[in-house]
Amino acid sequence: MPHTADWSPPALRGSDDARFPIRHAWCVGRNYAEHAREMGADPKAGTPIFFTKPATALTQAATVPFPPATEELHHEVELVALLGQGGRNLDAAAGLSCVVGWAVGCDLTRRDVQARAKQAGHPWALAKGFDASGPMGRWASAEDWMPQPTTAIRLAVNGIPRQQAVLGDMIWPVGELIARLSHEVTLHPGDVLFTGTPAGVGVLEVGDRVEARIDGLPALDFEIVAPGI
Ligand code: MN
């Protein structure tokens, strides 16, 4: 069925119902050593791997339809930074000062599609950027919350813990990620950054209830439902 042009710019709601219009969603891979190892990579090697999702892939709906063309949908709980300022060639302190809000996000991944892309040397775009691939909680102002090394990040499926770490386990802290990204592209207000996931990624099926938490931030809860017709 054709869709009509009823598009409007996406926005994320904050804990006080404030709206944050999204320009672009940047993401980083392998930013926690244990997760890098579980994906078969050397955590000490190289620089951050950046990729993107369309801004329209971010959703605050309570349900996420199981995506097409995959038999291996994976959850990745992540801290997401919302940028109120941008720039180029920033240092880590300037990068961190661009952040106006923080939220819990989930980088949903079609892992089988990604594995085939990696093997063939192809892009990850459709493994990571499908419809509703970025469920998001409400965001908190950076005036009220900042990440600490001891802040817990975790995800449970149907009440069973899957991922558990602290933000201090990140290989590259958020300011450093923003700084490095700003040496590759110009960052703008409305950009968001998914900062990577800890170990324990795993499959999701229709009917699964996902609870993603970062201490002090609004909760992210969603359910995987059957695809729409
Ligand atoms: Mn991720």
Coordinates of C-alpha atoms and ligand atoms in Angstrom, one line a residue:
M1 CA 0.0 0.0 0.0
P2 CA 1.5 3.4 -0.9
H3 CA 2.1 5.9 1.9
T4 CA 1.2 9.5 1.6
A5 CA 3.6 12.4 2.4
D6 CA 2.5 13.0 6.0
W7 CA 6.0 13.2 7.2
S8 CA 7.1 15.7 9.9
P9 CA 10.5 16.1 11.6
P10 CA 10.9 13.6 14.4
A11 CA 11.3 14.8 18.0
L12 CA 12.1 13.1 21.3
R13 CA 10.0 13.9 24.4
G14 CA 11.8 14.7 27.6
S15 CA 10.9 13.9 31.1
D16 CA 9.1 17.2 31.4
D17 CA 7.5 16.8 28.0
A18 CA 10.0 19.1 26.3
R19 CA 10.6 18.3 22.7
F20 CA 14.1 17.7 21.1
P21 CA 13.9 17.8 17.3
I22 CA 16.3 15.2 15.9
R23 CA 18.5 16.1 12.9
H24 CA 20.6 12.9 12.7
A25 CA 21.4 9.8 14.8
W26 CA 25.1 8.9 15.0
C27 CA 26.2 5.6 16.6
V28 CA 29.4 4.0 17.7
G29 CA 30.3 0.3 17.7
R30 CA 32.4 -1.7 20.1
N31 CA 32.8 0.9 22.8
Y32 CA 32.8 -1.7 25.7
A33 CA 35.6 -4.2 25.8
E34 CA 33.5 -7.2 26.7
H35 CA 31.1 -6.6 23.9
A36 CA 34.0 -6.1 21.4
R37 CA 35.3 -9.5 22.5
E38 CA 31.8 -11.2 22.2
M39 CA 31.7 -9.8 18.6
G40 CA 35.1 -11.4 17.9
A41 CA 37.0 -8.1 17.8
D42 CA 40.1 -6.9 19.7
P43 CA 38.9 -4.1 22.1
K44 CA 42.4 -2.5 22.1
A45 CA 42.6 -2.2 18.3
G46 CA 41.9 1.0 16.4
T47 CA 39.6 3.9 16.7
P48 CA 35.8 4.1 17.2
I49 CA 33.6 2.7 14.4
F50 CA 30.9 5.2 13.6
F51 CA 27.7 4.5 11.7
T52 CA 24.3 6.0 11.6
K53 CA 20.6 5.4 11.8
P54 CA 18.0 7.7 10.1
A55 CA 16.5 10.1 12.6
T56 CA 13.1 8.7 11.7
A57 CA 14.2 5.3 13.1
L58 CA 14.1 6.7 16.6
T59 CA 10.8 5.9 18.4
Q60 CA 9.2 6.4 21.8
A61 CA 6.3 4.1 21.1
A62 CA 5.5 1.3 23.5
T63 CA 5.7 -1.3 20.8
V64 CA 8.2 -2.2 18.1
P65 CA 7.1 -4.3 15.1
F66 CA 9.4 -7.2 14.4
P67 CA 11.4 -6.0 11.4
P68 CA 11.4 -7.8 8.0
A69 CA 14.2 -9.7 6.4
T70 CA 15.8 -11.0 9.6
E71 CA 15.8 -14.1 11.8
E72 CA 18.1 -12.6 14.4
L73 CA 16.9 -9.4 15.9
H74 CA 19.3 -8.3 18.7
H75 CA 19.0 -5.8 21.6
E76 CA 21.8 -3.3 22.5
V77 CA 21.1 -1.0 25.4
E78 CA 23.0 2.3 25.1
L79 CA 23.4 5.7 26.7
V80 CA 22.3 8.3 24.1
A81 CA 23.7 11.9 24.2
L82 CA 21.5 14.7 22.7
L83 CA 23.5 17.6 21.3
G84 CA 22.3 21.2 21.7
Q85 CA 25.3 22.6 20.0
G86 CA 27.7 21.3 17.4
G87 CA 30.9 22.2 15.7
R88 CA 34.0 20.8 14.1
N89 CA 37.4 19.6 15.5
L90 CA 36.2 19.8 19.1
D91 CA 38.3 18.5 22.0
A92 CA 36.7 16.2 24.6
A93 CA 35.7 18.9 27.0
A94 CA 34.0 20.9 24.3
G95 CA 32.4 17.8 23.0
L96 CA 30.9 17.0 26.3
S97 CA 29.7 20.6 26.8
C98 CA 27.6 20.2 23.6
V99 CA 25.3 17.6 25.4
V100 CA 22.0 19.1 26.6
G101 CA 20.2 15.9 27.4
W102 CA 20.7 12.2 28.0
A103 CA 18.4 9.2 27.4
V104 CA 18.3 5.4 27.5
G105 CA 18.2 4.0 23.9
C106 CA 18.3 0.6 22.3
D107 CA 20.3 0.0 19.1
L108 CA 18.2 -2.7 17.6
T109 CA 20.2 -4.7 15.1
R110 CA 19.4 -7.3 12.5
R111 CA 22.5 -9.4 13.5
D112 CA 22.3 -11.9 10.6
V113 CA 22.1 -9.0 8.1
Q114 CA 25.1 -7.4 9.8
A115 CA 27.1 -10.6 9.8
R116 CA 26.5 -11.1 6.1
A117 CA 27.5 -7.4 5.5
K118 CA 30.7 -7.8 7.5
Q119 CA 31.7 -11.0 5.7
A120 CA 31.1 -9.3 2.3
G121 CA 32.7 -6.0 3.2
H122 CA 29.3 -4.3 2.7
P123 CA 27.8 -1.4 4.7
W124 CA 25.8 -1.9 7.9
A125 CA 23.1 0.5 6.9
L126 CA 20.2 -1.9 6.6
A127 CA 21.4 -4.0 9.6
K128 CA 21.1 -1.0 11.8
G129 CA 18.8 1.6 10.2
F130 CA 15.5 -0.2 9.7
D131 CA 12.1 1.3 10.8
A132 CA 11.8 1.7 14.6
S133 CA 15.4 0.5 15.1
G134 CA 16.0 3.0 17.8
P135 CA 13.6 2.8 20.7
M136 CA 14.2 5.6 23.1
G137 CA 13.2 6.5 26.7
R138 CA 12.3 10.1 27.7
W139 CA 15.4 12.3 28.0
A140 CA 16.7 14.1 31.1
S141 CA 18.4 17.5 31.0
A142 CA 22.2 17.6 31.3
E143 CA 21.6 20.1 34.1
D144 CA 20.0 17.4 36.1
W145 CA 22.0 14.3 35.2
M146 CA 25.5 13.5 34.0
P147 CA 27.1 10.1 33.5
Q148 CA 29.4 8.8 36.2
P149 CA 31.9 5.9 36.0
T150 CA 29.8 3.9 38.5
T151 CA 26.4 4.6 36.8
A152 CA 24.8 1.2 36.1
I153 CA 23.4 0.4 32.6
R154 CA 21.4 -2.8 32.1
L155 CA 18.7 -4.5 30.0
A156 CA 16.3 -7.3 30.8
V157 CA 14.0 -9.3 28.6
N158 CA 10.8 -10.7 30.2
G159 CA 12.3 -9.9 33.6
I160 CA 15.5 -11.9 32.9
P161 CA 18.8 -9.9 33.0
R162 CA 20.7 -9.9 29.7
Q163 CA 23.1 -6.9 29.8
Q164 CA 24.7 -5.3 32.9
A165 CA 27.7 -2.9 33.1
V166 CA 28.7 0.5 34.4
L167 CA 29.3 3.5 32.1
G168 CA 33.0 3.6 33.3
D169 CA 33.4 0.4 31.2
M170 CA 33.3 2.5 28.0
I171 CA 36.6 2.4 26.0
W172 CA 36.0 6.0 24.8
P173 CA 34.1 8.3 27.1
V174 CA 31.3 10.4 25.6
G175 CA 33.3 13.6 25.3
E176 CA 36.1 11.7 23.5
L177 CA 33.5 10.1 21.1
I178 CA 32.0 13.5 20.2
A179 CA 35.5 15.0 19.7
R180 CA 36.6 12.2 17.4
L181 CA 33.3 12.3 15.4
S182 CA 33.7 16.1 15.0
H183 CA 37.0 15.5 13.3
E184 CA 35.1 13.6 10.6
V185 CA 31.8 15.5 10.2
T186 CA 30.4 18.8 11.3
L187 CA 28.0 18.2 14.3
H188 CA 24.8 20.2 14.7
P189 CA 22.1 20.9 17.3
G190 CA 19.6 18.0 17.0
D191 CA 22.3 15.4 16.5
V192 CA 22.2 12.4 18.9
L193 CA 24.9 9.9 19.6
F194 CA 24.3 6.3 20.6
T195 CA 27.5 5.5 22.7
G196 CA 27.8 1.8 22.3
T197 CA 26.5 -1.3 24.2
P198 CA 28.0 -3.5 26.9
A199 CA 28.3 -7.3 26.6
G200 CA 25.2 -9.6 26.7
V201 CA 23.5 -8.7 23.4
G202 CA 21.0 -11.3 22.4
V203 CA 17.9 -12.2 20.4
L204 CA 14.4 -10.8 20.7
E205 CA 11.2 -12.5 19.6
V206 CA 7.6 -11.3 19.1
G207 CA 6.0 -10.9 22.5
D208 CA 9.3 -10.1 24.3
R209 CA 9.1 -7.3 26.9
V210 CA 12.3 -5.2 27.0
E211 CA 13.3 -3.2 30.0
A212 CA 16.3 -1.0 29.5
R213 CA 17.7 1.1 32.4
I214 CA 20.4 3.6 33.2
D215 CA 20.4 4.7 36.8
G216 CA 18.9 8.2 37.2
L217 CA 17.4 8.4 33.7
P218 CA 13.8 7.7 32.7
A219 CA 13.1 4.0 31.9
L220 CA 12.9 2.6 28.4
D221 CA 10.2 -0.2 28.2
F222 CA 8.9 -1.6 24.9
E223 CA 7.4 -4.8 23.5
I224 CA 8.2 -6.6 20.3
V225 CA 5.0 -7.1 18.4
A226 CA 4.1 -8.9 15.2
P227 CA 4.9 -7.0 12.0
G228 CA 2.1 -4.8 10.6
I229 CA 0.3 -5.8 7.4
Ligands
MN1 MN 25.2 -0.4 19.2

